[in-house]
CSV table of C-alpha atoms in Angstrom, one decimal:
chain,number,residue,atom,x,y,z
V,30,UNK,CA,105.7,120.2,87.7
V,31,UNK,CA,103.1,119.9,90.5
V,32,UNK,CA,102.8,116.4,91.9
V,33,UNK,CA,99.9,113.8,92.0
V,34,UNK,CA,97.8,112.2,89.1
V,35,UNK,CA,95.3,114.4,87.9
V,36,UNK,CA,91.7,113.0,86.4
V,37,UNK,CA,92.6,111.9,83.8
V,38,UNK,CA,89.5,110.0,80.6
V,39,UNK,CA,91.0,108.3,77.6
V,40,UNK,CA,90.4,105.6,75.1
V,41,UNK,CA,92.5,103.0,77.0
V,42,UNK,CA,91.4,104.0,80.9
V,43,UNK,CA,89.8,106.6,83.0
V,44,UNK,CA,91.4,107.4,85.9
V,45,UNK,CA,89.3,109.5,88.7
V,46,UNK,CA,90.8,110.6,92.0
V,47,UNK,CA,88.5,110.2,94.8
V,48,UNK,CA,90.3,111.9,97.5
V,49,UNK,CA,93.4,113.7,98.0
V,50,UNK,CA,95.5,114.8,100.8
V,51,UNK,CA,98.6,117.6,99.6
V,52,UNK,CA,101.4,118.8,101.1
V,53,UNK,CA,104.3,121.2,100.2
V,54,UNK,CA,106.5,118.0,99.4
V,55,UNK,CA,104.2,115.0,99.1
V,56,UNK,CA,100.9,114.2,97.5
V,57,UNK,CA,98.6,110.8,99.1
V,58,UNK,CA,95.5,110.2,97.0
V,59,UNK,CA,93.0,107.3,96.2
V,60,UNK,CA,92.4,106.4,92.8
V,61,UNK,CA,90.3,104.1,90.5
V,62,UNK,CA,91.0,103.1,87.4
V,63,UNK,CA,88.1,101.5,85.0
V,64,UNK,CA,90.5,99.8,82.2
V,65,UNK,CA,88.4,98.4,79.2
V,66,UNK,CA,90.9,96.5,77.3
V,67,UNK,CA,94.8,94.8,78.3
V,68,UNK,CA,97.2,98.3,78.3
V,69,UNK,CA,100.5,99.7,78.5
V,70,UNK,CA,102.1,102.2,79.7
V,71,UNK,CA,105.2,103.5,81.3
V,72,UNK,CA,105.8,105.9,84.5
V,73,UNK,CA,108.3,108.3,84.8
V,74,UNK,CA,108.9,111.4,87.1
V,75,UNK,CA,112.0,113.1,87.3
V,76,UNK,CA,111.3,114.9,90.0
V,77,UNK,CA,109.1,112.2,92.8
V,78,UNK,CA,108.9,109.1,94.2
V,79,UNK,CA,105.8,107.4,92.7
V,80,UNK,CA,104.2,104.3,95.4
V,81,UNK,CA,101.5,102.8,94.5
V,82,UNK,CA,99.8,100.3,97.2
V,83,UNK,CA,96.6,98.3,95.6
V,84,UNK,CA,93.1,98.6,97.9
V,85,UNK,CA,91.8,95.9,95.5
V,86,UNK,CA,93.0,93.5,93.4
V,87,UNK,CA,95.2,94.3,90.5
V,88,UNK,CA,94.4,93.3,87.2
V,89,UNK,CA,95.0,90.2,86.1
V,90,UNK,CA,99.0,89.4,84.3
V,91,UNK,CA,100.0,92.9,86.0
V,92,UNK,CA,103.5,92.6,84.8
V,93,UNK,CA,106.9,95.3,85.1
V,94,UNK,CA,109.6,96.2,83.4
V,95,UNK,CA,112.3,98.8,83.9
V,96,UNK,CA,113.4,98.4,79.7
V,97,UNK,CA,116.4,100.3,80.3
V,98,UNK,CA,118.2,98.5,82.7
V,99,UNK,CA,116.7,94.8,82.0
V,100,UNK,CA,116.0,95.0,78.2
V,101,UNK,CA,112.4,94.6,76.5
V,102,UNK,CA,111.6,90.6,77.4
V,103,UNK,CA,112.4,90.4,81.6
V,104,UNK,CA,108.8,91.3,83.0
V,105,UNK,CA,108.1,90.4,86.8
V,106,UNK,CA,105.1,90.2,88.6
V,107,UNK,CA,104.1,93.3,89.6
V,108,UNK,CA,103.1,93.6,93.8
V,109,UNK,CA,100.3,94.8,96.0
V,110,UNK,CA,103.0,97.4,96.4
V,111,UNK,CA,105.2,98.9,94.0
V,112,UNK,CA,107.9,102.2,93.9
V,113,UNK,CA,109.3,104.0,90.8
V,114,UNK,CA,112.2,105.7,92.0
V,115,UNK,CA,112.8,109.2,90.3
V,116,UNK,CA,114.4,109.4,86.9
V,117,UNK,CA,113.4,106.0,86.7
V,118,UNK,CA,110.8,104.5,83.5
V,119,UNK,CA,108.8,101.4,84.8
V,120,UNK,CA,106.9,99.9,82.0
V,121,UNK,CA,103.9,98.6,83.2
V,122,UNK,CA,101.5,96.1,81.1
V,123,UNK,CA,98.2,94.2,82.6
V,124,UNK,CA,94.7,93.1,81.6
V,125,UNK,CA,91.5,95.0,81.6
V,126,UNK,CA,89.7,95.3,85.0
V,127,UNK,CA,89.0,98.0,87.5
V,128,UNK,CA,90.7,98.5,90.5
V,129,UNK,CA,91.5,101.1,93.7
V,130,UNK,CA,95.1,102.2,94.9
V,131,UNK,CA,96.3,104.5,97.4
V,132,UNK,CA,99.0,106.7,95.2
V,133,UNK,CA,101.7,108.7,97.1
V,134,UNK,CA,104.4,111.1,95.5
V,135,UNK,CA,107.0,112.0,97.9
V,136,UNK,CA,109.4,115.1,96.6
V,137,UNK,CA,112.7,113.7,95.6
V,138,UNK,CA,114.5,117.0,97.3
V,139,UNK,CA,112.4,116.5,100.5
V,140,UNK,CA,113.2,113.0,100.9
V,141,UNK,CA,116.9,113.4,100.3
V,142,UNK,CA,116.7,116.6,103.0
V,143,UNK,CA,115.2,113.8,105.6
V,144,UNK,CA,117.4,111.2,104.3
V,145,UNK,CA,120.9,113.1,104.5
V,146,UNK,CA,121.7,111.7,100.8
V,147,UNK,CA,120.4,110.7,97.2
V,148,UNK,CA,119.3,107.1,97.2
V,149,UNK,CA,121.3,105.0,94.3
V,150,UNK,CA,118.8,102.4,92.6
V,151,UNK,CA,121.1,99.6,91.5
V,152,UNK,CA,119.5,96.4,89.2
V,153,UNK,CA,118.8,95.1,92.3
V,154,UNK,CA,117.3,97.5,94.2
V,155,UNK,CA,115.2,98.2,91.3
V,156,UNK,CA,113.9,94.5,91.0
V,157,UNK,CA,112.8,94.4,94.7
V,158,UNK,CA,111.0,97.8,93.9
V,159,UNK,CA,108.6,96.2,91.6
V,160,UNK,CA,107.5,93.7,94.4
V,161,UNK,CA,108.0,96.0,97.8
V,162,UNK,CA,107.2,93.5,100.5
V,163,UNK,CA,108.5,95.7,103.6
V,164,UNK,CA,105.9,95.4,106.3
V,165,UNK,CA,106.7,98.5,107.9
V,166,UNK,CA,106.1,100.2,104.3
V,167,UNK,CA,102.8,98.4,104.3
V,168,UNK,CA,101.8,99.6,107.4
V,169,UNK,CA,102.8,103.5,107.1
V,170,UNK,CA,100.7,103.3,103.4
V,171,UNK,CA,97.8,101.6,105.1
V,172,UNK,CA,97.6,104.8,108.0
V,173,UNK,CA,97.9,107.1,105.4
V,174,UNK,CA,94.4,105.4,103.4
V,175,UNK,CA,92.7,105.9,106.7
V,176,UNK,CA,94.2,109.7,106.9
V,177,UNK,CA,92.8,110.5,102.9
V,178,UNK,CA,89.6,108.8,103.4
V,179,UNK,CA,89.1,110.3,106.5
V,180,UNK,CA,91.5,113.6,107.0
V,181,UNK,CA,91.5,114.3,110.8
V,182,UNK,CA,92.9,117.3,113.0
V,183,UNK,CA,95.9,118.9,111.4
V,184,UNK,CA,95.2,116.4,108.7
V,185,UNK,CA,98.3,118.3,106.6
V,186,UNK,CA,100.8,118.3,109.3
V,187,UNK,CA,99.9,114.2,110.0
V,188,UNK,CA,101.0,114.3,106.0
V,189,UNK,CA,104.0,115.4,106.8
V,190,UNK,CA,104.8,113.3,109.5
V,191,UNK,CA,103.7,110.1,107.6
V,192,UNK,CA,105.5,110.5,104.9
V,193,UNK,CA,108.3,111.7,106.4
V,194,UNK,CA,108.4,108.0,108.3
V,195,UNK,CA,107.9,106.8,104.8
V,196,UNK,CA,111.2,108.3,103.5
V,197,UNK,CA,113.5,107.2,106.0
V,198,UNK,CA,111.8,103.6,105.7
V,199,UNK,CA,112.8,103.8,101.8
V,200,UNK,CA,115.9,104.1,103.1
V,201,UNK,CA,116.0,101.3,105.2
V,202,UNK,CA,114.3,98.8,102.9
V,203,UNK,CA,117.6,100.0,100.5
V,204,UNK,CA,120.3,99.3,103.3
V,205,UNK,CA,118.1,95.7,103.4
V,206,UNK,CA,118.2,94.8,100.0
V,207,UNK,CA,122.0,95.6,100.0
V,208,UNK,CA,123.0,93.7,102.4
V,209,UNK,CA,121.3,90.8,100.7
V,210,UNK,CA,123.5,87.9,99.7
V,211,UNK,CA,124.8,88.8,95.7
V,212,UNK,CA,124.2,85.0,95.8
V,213,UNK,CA,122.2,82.2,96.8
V,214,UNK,CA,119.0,82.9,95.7
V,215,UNK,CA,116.4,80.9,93.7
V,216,UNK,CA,116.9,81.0,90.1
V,217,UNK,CA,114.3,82.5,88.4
V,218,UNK,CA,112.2,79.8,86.5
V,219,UNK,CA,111.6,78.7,89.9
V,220,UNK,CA,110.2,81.6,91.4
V,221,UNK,CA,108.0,81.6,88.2
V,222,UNK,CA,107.0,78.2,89.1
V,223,UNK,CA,105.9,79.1,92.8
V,224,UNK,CA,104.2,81.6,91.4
V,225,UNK,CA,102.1,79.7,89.0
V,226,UNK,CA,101.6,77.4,91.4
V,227,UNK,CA,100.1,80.5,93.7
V,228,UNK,CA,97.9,81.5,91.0
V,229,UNK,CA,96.9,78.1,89.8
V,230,UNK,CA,95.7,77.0,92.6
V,231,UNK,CA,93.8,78.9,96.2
V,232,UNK,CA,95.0,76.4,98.8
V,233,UNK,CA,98.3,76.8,100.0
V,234,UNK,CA,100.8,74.8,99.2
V,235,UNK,CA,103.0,73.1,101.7
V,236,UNK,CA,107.2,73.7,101.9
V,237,UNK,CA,107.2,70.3,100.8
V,238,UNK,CA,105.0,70.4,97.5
V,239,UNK,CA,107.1,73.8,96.6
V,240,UNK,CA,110.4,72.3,97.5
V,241,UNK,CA,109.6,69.3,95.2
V,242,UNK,CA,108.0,71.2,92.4
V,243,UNK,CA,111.5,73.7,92.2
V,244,UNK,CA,113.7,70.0,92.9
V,245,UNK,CA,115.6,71.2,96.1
V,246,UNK,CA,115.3,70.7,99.7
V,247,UNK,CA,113.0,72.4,102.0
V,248,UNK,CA,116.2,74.4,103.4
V,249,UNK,CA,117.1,75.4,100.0
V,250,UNK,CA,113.9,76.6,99.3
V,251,UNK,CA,113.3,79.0,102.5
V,252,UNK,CA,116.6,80.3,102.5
V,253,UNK,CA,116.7,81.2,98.3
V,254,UNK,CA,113.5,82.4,98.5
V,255,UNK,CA,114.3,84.5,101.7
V,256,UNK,CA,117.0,86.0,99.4
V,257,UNK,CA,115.2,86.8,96.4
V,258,UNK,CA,112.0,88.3,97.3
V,259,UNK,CA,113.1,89.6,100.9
V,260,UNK,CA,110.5,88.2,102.9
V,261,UNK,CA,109.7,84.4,104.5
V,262,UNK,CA,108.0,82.5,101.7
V,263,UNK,CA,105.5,82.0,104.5
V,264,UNK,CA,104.9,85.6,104.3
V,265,UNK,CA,104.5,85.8,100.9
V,266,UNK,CA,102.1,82.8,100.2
V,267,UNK,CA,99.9,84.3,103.0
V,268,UNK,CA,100.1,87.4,101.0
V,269,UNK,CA,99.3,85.8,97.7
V,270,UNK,CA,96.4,84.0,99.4
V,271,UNK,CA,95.3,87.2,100.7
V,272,UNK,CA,95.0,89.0,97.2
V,273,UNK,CA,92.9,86.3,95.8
V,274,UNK,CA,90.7,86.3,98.3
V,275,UNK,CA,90.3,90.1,98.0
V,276,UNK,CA,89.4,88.9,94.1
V,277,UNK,CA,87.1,86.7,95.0
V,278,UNK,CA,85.5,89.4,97.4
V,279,UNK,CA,85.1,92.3,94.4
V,280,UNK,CA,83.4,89.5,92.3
V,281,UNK,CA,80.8,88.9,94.7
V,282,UNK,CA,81.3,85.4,96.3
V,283,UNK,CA,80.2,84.6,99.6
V,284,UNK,CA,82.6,84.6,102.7
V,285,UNK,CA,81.4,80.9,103.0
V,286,UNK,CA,82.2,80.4,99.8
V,287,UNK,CA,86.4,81.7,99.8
V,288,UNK,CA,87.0,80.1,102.8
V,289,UNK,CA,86.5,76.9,102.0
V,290,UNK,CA,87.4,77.3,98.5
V,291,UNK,CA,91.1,78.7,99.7
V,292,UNK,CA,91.3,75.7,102.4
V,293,UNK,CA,90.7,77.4,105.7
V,294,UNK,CA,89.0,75.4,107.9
V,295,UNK,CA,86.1,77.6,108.9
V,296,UNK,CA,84.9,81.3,107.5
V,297,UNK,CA,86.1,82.7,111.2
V,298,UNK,CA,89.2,81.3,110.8
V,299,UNK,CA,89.2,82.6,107.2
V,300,UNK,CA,88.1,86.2,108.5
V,301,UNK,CA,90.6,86.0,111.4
V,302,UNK,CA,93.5,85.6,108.7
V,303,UNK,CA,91.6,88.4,106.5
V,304,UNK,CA,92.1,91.1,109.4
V,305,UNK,CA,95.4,90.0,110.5
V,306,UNK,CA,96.9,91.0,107.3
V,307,UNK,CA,94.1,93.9,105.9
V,308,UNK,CA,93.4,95.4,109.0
V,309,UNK,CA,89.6,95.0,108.4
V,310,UNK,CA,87.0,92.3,108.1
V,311,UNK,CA,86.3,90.5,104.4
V,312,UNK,CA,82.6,92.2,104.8
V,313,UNK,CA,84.0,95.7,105.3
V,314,UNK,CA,86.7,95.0,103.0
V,315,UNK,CA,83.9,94.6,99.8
V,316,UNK,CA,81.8,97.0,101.5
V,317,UNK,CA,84.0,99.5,101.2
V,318,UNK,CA,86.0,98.8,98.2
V,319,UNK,CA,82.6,97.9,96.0
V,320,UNK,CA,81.1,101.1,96.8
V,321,UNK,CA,84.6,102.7,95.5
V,322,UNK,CA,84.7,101.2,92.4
V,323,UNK,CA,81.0,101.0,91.2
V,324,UNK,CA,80.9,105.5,92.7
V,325,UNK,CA,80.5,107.3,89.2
């Protein structure tokens, strides 16, 4: 079965692919969806890696679910980045909304020959799949958007390479989440209650207010937090910040506007923290993913 996501039109969503970049073991296109109505659906490939990094926001209540290893009720929050290993069935529920990812399908043979073995997905591996918060994953995704929006020189062979890279940082980000404590992190209704809190509200919050609302200590907090998501919760309230903002953007508000409404002190400041963690400026940021969206 040939990878990538073909165009796909149906009653639930249309799915066009922009721009594509293949390779004899991996497949890096951008997509946009146009989703009319709240859907679900589940992903499965027995034969590729599925990664799918958002270039806007998702829509809203994007939840996950792998049903066979969690049962039908555990949904988390589903990331700016997410993996499906294969073999794997993620079911995958949201609201409507429209929305641009970067989709990459690495060969599961080819990344085993770079690896030197078949990755094993355990629960947790799989959990920390739904939410993939390696930077260095982040980074490799966001060169190869610049290399299918813009294929250089030997634009197949710098394919190869990247996701080459990719594959052995999969690997990586597994030896990481094994070596995890099995213990010690936050339960989960508090996770869910930093998270509302997150979505509730644009300013960050301080350690303190989080450590109160989840009724431990400051320490508590950072180090179960650090242990259930994998990253700093620093980290990942800057990267929740940063994902509403990028809402705000696509609906048209002013730069003005988001920074004072998310608490920075100044729009430069605001735009400084934009480019830090996108790469680009809020302007070029609706610029560019605006035009994607709205192109018929």
């Amino acid at each position: 079965m040939p990878l990538g996501q073909d165009p796909i039109i149906s009653h639930e969503a249309t799915i066009i692919v922009d721009a594509e970049l293949r390779g004899a073991a991996a497949v890096a296109q951008l997509v946009r969806y146009d989703i009319p109505a709240p859907t679900e659906s589940t992903l499965c490939d027995p034969d590729c890696y599925q990664i799918n990094m958002c270039l806007t926001p998702r829509p809203l209540n994007a939840r996950a679910c792998y049903h066979q290893h969690w049962g039908p009720h555990r949904f988390e929050r589903l990331g700016d980045i997410f993996m499906i290993p294969p073999d794997e069935a993620l079911h995958i529920k949201g609201d409507s909304g429209r929305q641009a990812s970067l989709l990459c399908f690495l060969d599961r043979a080819a990344v085993n020959a770079v690896i030197g073995y078949e990755l094993a997905w355990t629960d947790q591996k799989l959990a920390a799949t739904v939410d993939l918060t390696s930077a260095r994953v982040r980074a490799l995704l966001f060169r190869l958007t610049q290399e299918v929006r813009h294929p250089g020189f030997a634009a197949d062979r710098m394919l190869e390479f990247l996701t080459g890279e990719l594959a052995i940082e999969l690997a990586r980000f597994c030896l990481e989440v094994d070596e995890r404590p099995a213990t010690g992190g936050l339960a989960g209704w508090r996770l869910r209650l930093i998270d509302e809190r997150l979505s509730d509200d644009p300013v960050a919050p301080s350690l303190g207010e989080l450590a109160e609302l989840c009724n431990i200590s400051v320490r508590q907090l950072t180090r179960g937090f650090k242990v259930s998501r994998g990253c700093s919760i620093g980290d990942y309230i800057e990267s929740r910040r940063m994902e509403g903002a990028k809402r705000l953007l696509v609906s048209g508000e002013n730069v003005k506007t988001i920074a004072f409404t998310m608490g920075f002190s100044s729009p430069s400041s605001f735009t400084f923290a934009f480019r830090r963690a996108v790469g680009i400026s809020p302007s070029q940021f609706r610029q560019r993913q605006t035009r994607g969206i709205r192109t018929a």
